[in-house]
Short mmCIF file of C-alpha atoms and ligand atoms in Angstrom, two decimals:
data_model
loop_
_atom_site.label_atom_id
_atom_site.label_comp_id
_atom_site.label_asym_id
_atom_site.label_seq_id
_atom_site.Cartn_x
_atom_site.Cartn_y
_atom_site.Cartn_z
CA MET I 1 -180.68 -30.13 70.84
CA LEU I 2 -177.87 -32.64 70.38
CA LYS I 3 -178.04 -35.47 72.96
CA LYS I 4 -175.08 -35.51 75.30
CA TYR I 5 -172.95 -38.56 76.02
CA ILE I 6 -173.84 -40.38 79.22
CA ALA I 7 -171.39 -41.79 81.71
CA ILE I 8 -171.56 -43.67 84.97
CA VAL I 9 -168.55 -43.30 87.25
CA THR I 10 -168.39 -45.36 90.47
CA GLY I 11 -166.66 -43.74 93.43
CA GLY I 12 -166.79 -40.24 91.98
CA THR I 13 -166.37 -38.15 95.13
CA ARG I 14 -162.61 -38.20 95.57
CA GLY I 15 -159.30 -38.96 93.99
CA LEU I 16 -159.23 -40.50 90.50
CA GLY I 17 -163.00 -40.77 90.29
CA ALA I 18 -163.51 -37.04 91.04
CA ALA I 19 -160.84 -36.12 88.40
CA ILE I 20 -162.72 -38.26 85.83
CA VAL I 21 -166.08 -36.69 86.79
CA HIS I 22 -164.53 -33.15 86.37
CA GLN I 23 -163.05 -33.93 82.96
CA LEU I 24 -166.24 -35.51 81.59
CA ALA I 25 -168.60 -32.96 83.09
CA SER I 26 -166.52 -30.08 81.71
CA ASN I 27 -167.01 -31.58 78.20
CA ASP I 28 -169.96 -33.02 76.42
CA TRP I 29 -171.09 -35.53 79.05
CA ASN I 30 -173.84 -36.01 81.60
CA VAL I 31 -172.14 -37.76 84.47
CA HIS I 32 -173.91 -40.00 86.94
CA PHE I 33 -171.49 -40.89 89.80
CA THR I 34 -171.79 -43.05 92.90
CA TYR I 35 -170.21 -42.75 96.29
CA GLN I 36 -170.43 -44.57 99.62
CA SER I 37 -170.38 -41.95 102.37
CA ASP I 38 -168.74 -38.60 101.49
CA GLU I 39 -171.87 -36.40 101.21
CA GLN I 40 -169.91 -33.16 101.37
CA SER I 41 -167.77 -33.97 98.28
CA ALA I 42 -170.83 -35.27 96.46
CA ASN I 43 -172.69 -32.04 97.15
CA ASP I 44 -169.65 -29.93 96.04
CA LEU I 45 -169.77 -31.69 92.62
CA LEU I 46 -173.54 -31.22 92.36
CA ASP I 47 -173.15 -27.54 93.15
CA LYS I 48 -170.46 -27.07 90.52
CA TYR I 49 -172.07 -28.81 87.58
CA GLU I 50 -175.63 -28.87 86.21
CA ASN I 51 -174.95 -32.02 84.15
CA VAL I 52 -173.72 -34.15 87.14
CA PHE I 53 -175.98 -36.51 89.20
CA ALA I 54 -175.06 -38.31 92.43
CA TYR I 55 -176.18 -41.69 93.90
CA LYS I 56 -175.31 -42.88 97.37
CA ALA I 57 -174.75 -46.52 96.45
CA ASP I 58 -172.33 -49.13 97.80
CA VAL I 59 -170.80 -50.96 94.80
CA LYS I 60 -170.95 -54.15 96.85
CA ASP I 61 -174.74 -53.99 96.86
CA TYR I 62 -176.04 -55.90 93.85
CA LYS I 63 -179.73 -54.77 94.23
CA ARG I 64 -178.74 -51.12 94.74
CA THR I 65 -176.59 -51.32 91.63
CA ARG I 66 -179.53 -52.42 89.54
CA GLU I 67 -181.63 -49.54 90.93
CA VAL I 68 -178.94 -47.00 90.08
CA VAL I 69 -178.46 -48.33 86.54
CA GLU I 70 -182.21 -48.48 85.93
CA GLU I 71 -182.62 -44.89 87.17
CA VAL I 72 -179.84 -43.63 84.88
CA ILE I 73 -181.48 -45.44 81.92
CA SER I 74 -184.94 -43.98 82.81
CA ILE I 75 -183.46 -40.46 82.88
CA GLU I 76 -181.08 -40.66 79.89
CA GLY I 77 -182.38 -43.50 77.76
CA LYS I 78 -178.85 -44.82 77.14
CA ILE I 79 -175.41 -45.27 78.74
CA ASP I 80 -172.34 -44.59 76.58
CA CYS I 81 -169.66 -45.36 79.12
CA LEU I 82 -169.11 -47.00 82.45
CA ILE I 83 -166.01 -46.23 84.56
CA ASN I 84 -165.60 -48.87 87.28
CA ASN I 85 -163.43 -46.75 89.57
CA ALA I 86 -164.55 -47.34 93.22
CA GLY I 87 -161.84 -49.13 95.17
CA ILE I 88 -160.42 -49.53 98.72
CA LYS I 89 -157.34 -51.01 100.26
CA ARG I 90 -157.01 -52.61 103.67
CA ASP I 91 -153.28 -53.44 103.77
CA LYS I 92 -152.14 -56.10 106.27
CA SER I 93 -149.63 -58.85 106.13
CA LEU I 94 -151.48 -62.18 105.65
CA GLY I 95 -151.00 -63.30 109.26
CA PHE I 96 -152.86 -60.18 110.45
CA MET I 97 -155.41 -60.01 107.76
CA ASN I 98 -158.85 -60.96 108.98
CA GLU I 99 -161.67 -62.32 106.89
CA ARG I 100 -163.41 -58.92 106.78
CA ASN I 101 -160.25 -57.20 105.41
CA TRP I 102 -160.18 -59.86 102.64
CA ARG I 103 -163.88 -59.81 101.80
CA ASP I 104 -164.25 -56.00 101.90
CA VAL I 105 -161.46 -55.55 99.34
CA ILE I 106 -162.51 -58.40 97.08
CA GLU I 107 -166.19 -57.39 97.15
CA THR I 108 -165.56 -53.68 96.64
CA ASN I 109 -162.80 -53.89 94.04
CA LEU I 110 -163.86 -57.02 92.11
CA SER I 111 -167.55 -57.76 92.82
CA GLY I 112 -168.33 -54.08 92.40
CA VAL I 113 -166.93 -54.27 88.84
CA PHE I 114 -169.10 -57.36 88.23
CA ASN I 115 -172.25 -55.63 89.56
CA TYR I 116 -171.98 -52.52 87.40
CA SER I 117 -170.65 -54.28 84.30
CA LYS I 118 -173.55 -56.78 84.42
CA PHE I 119 -176.34 -54.23 84.45
CA VAL I 120 -174.70 -51.59 82.24
CA GLY I 121 -173.47 -54.30 79.89
CA LYS I 122 -177.05 -55.48 79.35
CA GLN I 123 -178.09 -52.01 78.28
CA MET I 124 -175.00 -51.59 76.04
CA ILE I 125 -175.83 -54.86 74.24
CA LYS I 126 -179.31 -53.43 73.51
CA GLN I 127 -177.66 -50.23 72.19
CA LYS I 128 -174.99 -52.17 70.28
CA THR I 129 -172.47 -49.63 71.46
CA GLY I 130 -170.60 -48.64 74.64
CA VAL I 131 -167.28 -48.48 76.47
CA ILE I 132 -166.31 -49.93 79.87
CA ILE I 133 -163.18 -48.88 81.71
CA ASN I 134 -162.04 -50.71 84.82
CA ILE I 135 -159.62 -48.89 87.08
CA SER I 136 -157.26 -51.61 88.09
CA SER I 137 -153.70 -51.13 89.50
CA ILE I 138 -150.08 -51.82 88.93
CA SER I 139 -150.55 -54.10 92.00
CA ALA I 140 -152.12 -56.61 89.61
CA PHE I 141 -148.64 -57.13 88.18
CA ILE I 142 -146.19 -56.49 91.01
CA GLY I 143 -146.68 -57.79 94.57
CA LEU I 144 -146.40 -55.36 97.47
CA LYS I 145 -146.18 -56.64 100.99
CA GLY I 146 -149.50 -56.35 102.85
CA GLN I 147 -151.56 -56.33 99.64
CA THR I 148 -152.52 -59.97 99.02
CA ASN I 149 -156.16 -58.92 99.09
CA TYR I 150 -155.69 -55.82 96.91
CA SER I 151 -153.35 -57.46 94.37
CA ALA I 152 -155.76 -60.41 94.04
CA SER I 153 -158.74 -58.09 93.47
CA LYS I 154 -156.93 -56.10 90.78
CA ALA I 155 -155.51 -59.16 89.00
CA GLY I 156 -159.13 -60.39 89.04
CA VAL I 157 -160.27 -57.17 87.40
CA ASN I 158 -157.71 -57.57 84.62
CA GLY I 159 -158.85 -61.11 83.94
CA PHE I 160 -162.50 -59.97 84.01
CA THR I 161 -161.65 -57.21 81.54
CA LYS I 162 -160.23 -59.57 79.00
CA ALA I 163 -163.02 -62.11 79.24
CA LEU I 164 -165.70 -59.41 79.07
CA ALA I 165 -164.04 -57.70 76.11
CA LYS I 166 -164.29 -61.02 74.20
CA GLU I 167 -167.98 -61.41 75.13
CA LEU I 168 -169.03 -57.88 74.29
CA GLY I 169 -166.76 -57.06 71.33
CA PRO I 170 -169.21 -58.54 68.75
CA ASN I 171 -171.80 -56.00 70.07
CA ASN I 172 -169.40 -53.07 69.37
CA ILE I 173 -168.62 -52.66 73.10
CA ARG I 174 -164.98 -52.08 74.15
CA VAL I 175 -163.70 -53.07 77.61
CA ASN I 176 -160.24 -52.03 78.92
CA SER I 177 -158.42 -51.70 82.23
CA VAL I 178 -156.29 -48.78 83.27
CA CYS I 179 -153.58 -49.74 85.80
CA PRO I 180 -152.18 -46.76 87.69
CA GLY I 181 -148.96 -46.78 89.63
CA PHE I 182 -148.68 -44.45 92.63
CA ILE I 183 -151.05 -41.48 92.22
CA LYS I 184 -151.48 -38.66 94.74
CA THR I 185 -154.89 -39.30 96.38
CA GLU I 186 -156.15 -40.11 99.89
CA MET I 187 -155.42 -43.72 99.17
CA THR I 188 -151.67 -43.06 98.96
CA GLU I 189 -151.25 -40.27 101.53
CA GLN I 190 -149.96 -42.60 104.23
CA LEU I 191 -147.14 -43.83 101.98
CA ASN I 192 -143.58 -42.59 102.35
CA GLU I 193 -143.33 -40.77 99.02
CA THR I 194 -139.63 -39.97 99.26
CA GLU I 195 -138.85 -43.65 99.67
CA MET I 196 -141.35 -44.95 97.08
CA ILE I 197 -140.21 -42.60 94.29
CA GLN I 198 -136.76 -44.27 94.32
CA ASP I 199 -138.33 -47.02 92.26
CA ILE I 200 -140.26 -44.80 89.88
CA THR I 201 -138.41 -44.05 86.62
CA LEU I 202 -139.97 -40.60 86.29
CA GLY I 203 -139.09 -39.89 89.94
CA ARG I 204 -142.58 -38.81 91.14
CA PHE I 205 -146.07 -39.88 91.97
CA GLY I 206 -148.61 -39.33 89.15
CA SER I 207 -151.52 -36.86 89.32
CA THR I 208 -155.17 -37.75 89.14
CA LYS I 209 -155.38 -35.70 85.86
CA GLU I 210 -152.73 -37.98 84.29
CA ILE I 211 -155.04 -40.97 84.85
CA ALA I 212 -158.20 -39.13 83.86
CA ASP I 213 -156.51 -38.05 80.58
CA VAL I 214 -155.90 -41.74 79.69
CA VAL I 215 -159.45 -42.66 80.53
CA VAL I 216 -160.81 -39.86 78.36
CA PHE I 217 -158.63 -41.09 75.49
CA LEU I 218 -159.75 -44.71 75.93
CA ILE I 219 -163.47 -43.80 75.84
CA SER I 220 -163.02 -41.62 72.82
CA ASN I 221 -163.22 -42.74 69.21
CA LYS I 222 -159.47 -42.23 68.98
CA ALA I 223 -159.22 -45.54 70.85
CA SER I 224 -161.89 -47.28 68.67
CA TYR I 225 -159.62 -50.23 67.93
CA ILE I 226 -158.42 -50.86 71.48
CA THR I 227 -160.20 -53.53 73.58
CA GLY I 228 -159.35 -56.12 76.17
CA GLN I 229 -156.17 -54.24 77.19
CA THR I 230 -154.52 -53.42 80.51
CA ILE I 231 -153.00 -50.02 80.08
CA ILE I 232 -150.21 -49.37 82.61
CA VAL I 233 -149.81 -45.70 83.67
CA ASP I 234 -147.11 -45.82 86.34
CA GLY I 235 -144.28 -43.40 85.37
CA GLY I 236 -142.09 -46.45 84.64
CA LEU I 237 -142.44 -48.15 87.97
CA ALA I 238 -142.81 -51.67 86.66
CA ILE I 239 -140.26 -51.75 83.76
N1 LIG M 301 -154.33 -43.68 94.25
C1 LIG M 301 -153.52 -44.58 93.67
O1 LIG M 301 -152.27 -44.47 93.75
C2 LIG M 301 -154.10 -45.77 92.90
C3 LIG M 301 -153.24 -46.60 92.28
C4 LIG M 301 -153.73 -47.72 91.54
C5 LIG M 301 -155.08 -47.93 91.49
N2 LIG M 301 -155.94 -47.09 92.15
C6 LIG M 301 -157.35 -47.38 92.03
O2 LIG M 301 -158.07 -46.22 91.60
C7 LIG M 301 -159.37 -46.23 92.15
C8 LIG M 301 -159.58 -44.91 92.88
O3 LIG M 301 -158.64 -44.79 93.88
P1 LIG M 301 -158.42 -43.39 94.66
O4 LIG M 301 -156.92 -43.36 94.99
O5 LIG M 301 -159.00 -42.24 93.86
O6 LIG M 301 -159.24 -43.70 95.98
P2 LIG M 301 -159.84 -42.67 97.05
O7 LIG M 301 -159.26 -41.31 96.90
O8 LIG M 301 -159.80 -43.36 98.37
O9 LIG M 301 -161.39 -42.57 96.53
C9 LIG M 301 -162.16 -43.73 96.53
C10 LIG M 301 -163.50 -43.46 95.96
O10 LIG M 301 -164.29 -44.68 95.88
C11 LIG M 301 -165.47 -44.56 96.60
N3 LIG M 301 -165.81 -45.81 97.21
C12 LIG M 301 -165.06 -46.59 98.05
N4 LIG M 301 -165.75 -47.66 98.40
C13 LIG M 301 -166.92 -47.60 97.79
C14 LIG M 301 -168.13 -48.42 97.78
N5 LIG M 301 -168.15 -49.58 98.43
N6 LIG M 301 -169.15 -48.06 97.04
C15 LIG M 301 -169.15 -46.92 96.31
N7 LIG M 301 -168.05 -46.09 96.30
C16 LIG M 301 -167.02 -46.38 97.09
C17 LIG M 301 -165.19 -43.46 97.61
O11 LIG M 301 -166.50 -42.91 98.02
P3 LIG M 301 -166.66 -42.08 99.40
O12 LIG M 301 -165.92 -40.79 99.14
O13 LIG M 301 -168.07 -41.92 99.65
O14 LIG M 301 -165.90 -42.84 100.47
C18 LIG M 301 -164.38 -42.52 96.78
O15 LIG M 301 -165.17 -41.74 95.94
C19 LIG M 301 -159.49 -47.44 93.06
O16 LIG M 301 -160.05 -48.54 92.36
C20 LIG M 301 -157.98 -47.74 93.35
O17 LIG M 301 -157.84 -49.11 93.69
C21 LIG M 301 -155.49 -46.01 92.87
#
């Protein structure tokens, strides 16, 4: 039997991560996804697909990350692709932002990317092949009030992406960031959509599928000469 492709997706239970899990699992991939607390959504995905595996694992937890990656390698023997998707926001203007708001966002959005890239990257170097996609944000490029923590974390992810792409490129491993604008998920449901779309050239929020489609392209061989890039998918918000 032909061996399937193997993916790890962090934060796969909801939003963009779930859309990526659906797209990969419906094609030729075994998908191992992590989540923090949403057991119900994790079980729904497990019920739907035979080729999907779930891990309750906080991306901030370095030791747990190593366990998850080692378990995937022991089951599959390889990892073709890592999607660093898990992320949070804790918006507050700087005067009201406490240390926890700052640390939670930086450690989830940026240290989480370090944790998974470190252990998966080691395996990909052994394989001499692999693709890493970091889900960043348009907030890495444009500042929004109340998002000093979030913008800093995502700008960090983009810097990390470029440096890691240079390190891993000689081993035939590609590393890119996808930077979504406003996408309809739980993360954006508190926003005033009518007001926000005034600034979006295409006049609407994006769908999770529109991001998953770009991720699927970037991990495919059709993107075999793209590395170290930050691909903005924002409906023309930041032009
Ligand atoms: N939505 C947008 O407009 C937008 C725009 C730009 C960038 N992004 C980025 O896209 C990514 C996904 O966002 P989303 O809108 O899909 O968010 P979401 O709907 O809130 O889903 C977040 C996912 O991440 C998981 N997660 C959160 N903290 C985690 C942790 N510490 N460890 C493991 N998993 C964790 C959640 O797991 P549980 O379900 O268990 O909580 C959930 O599966 C994030 O990196 C976000 O910054 C989103």
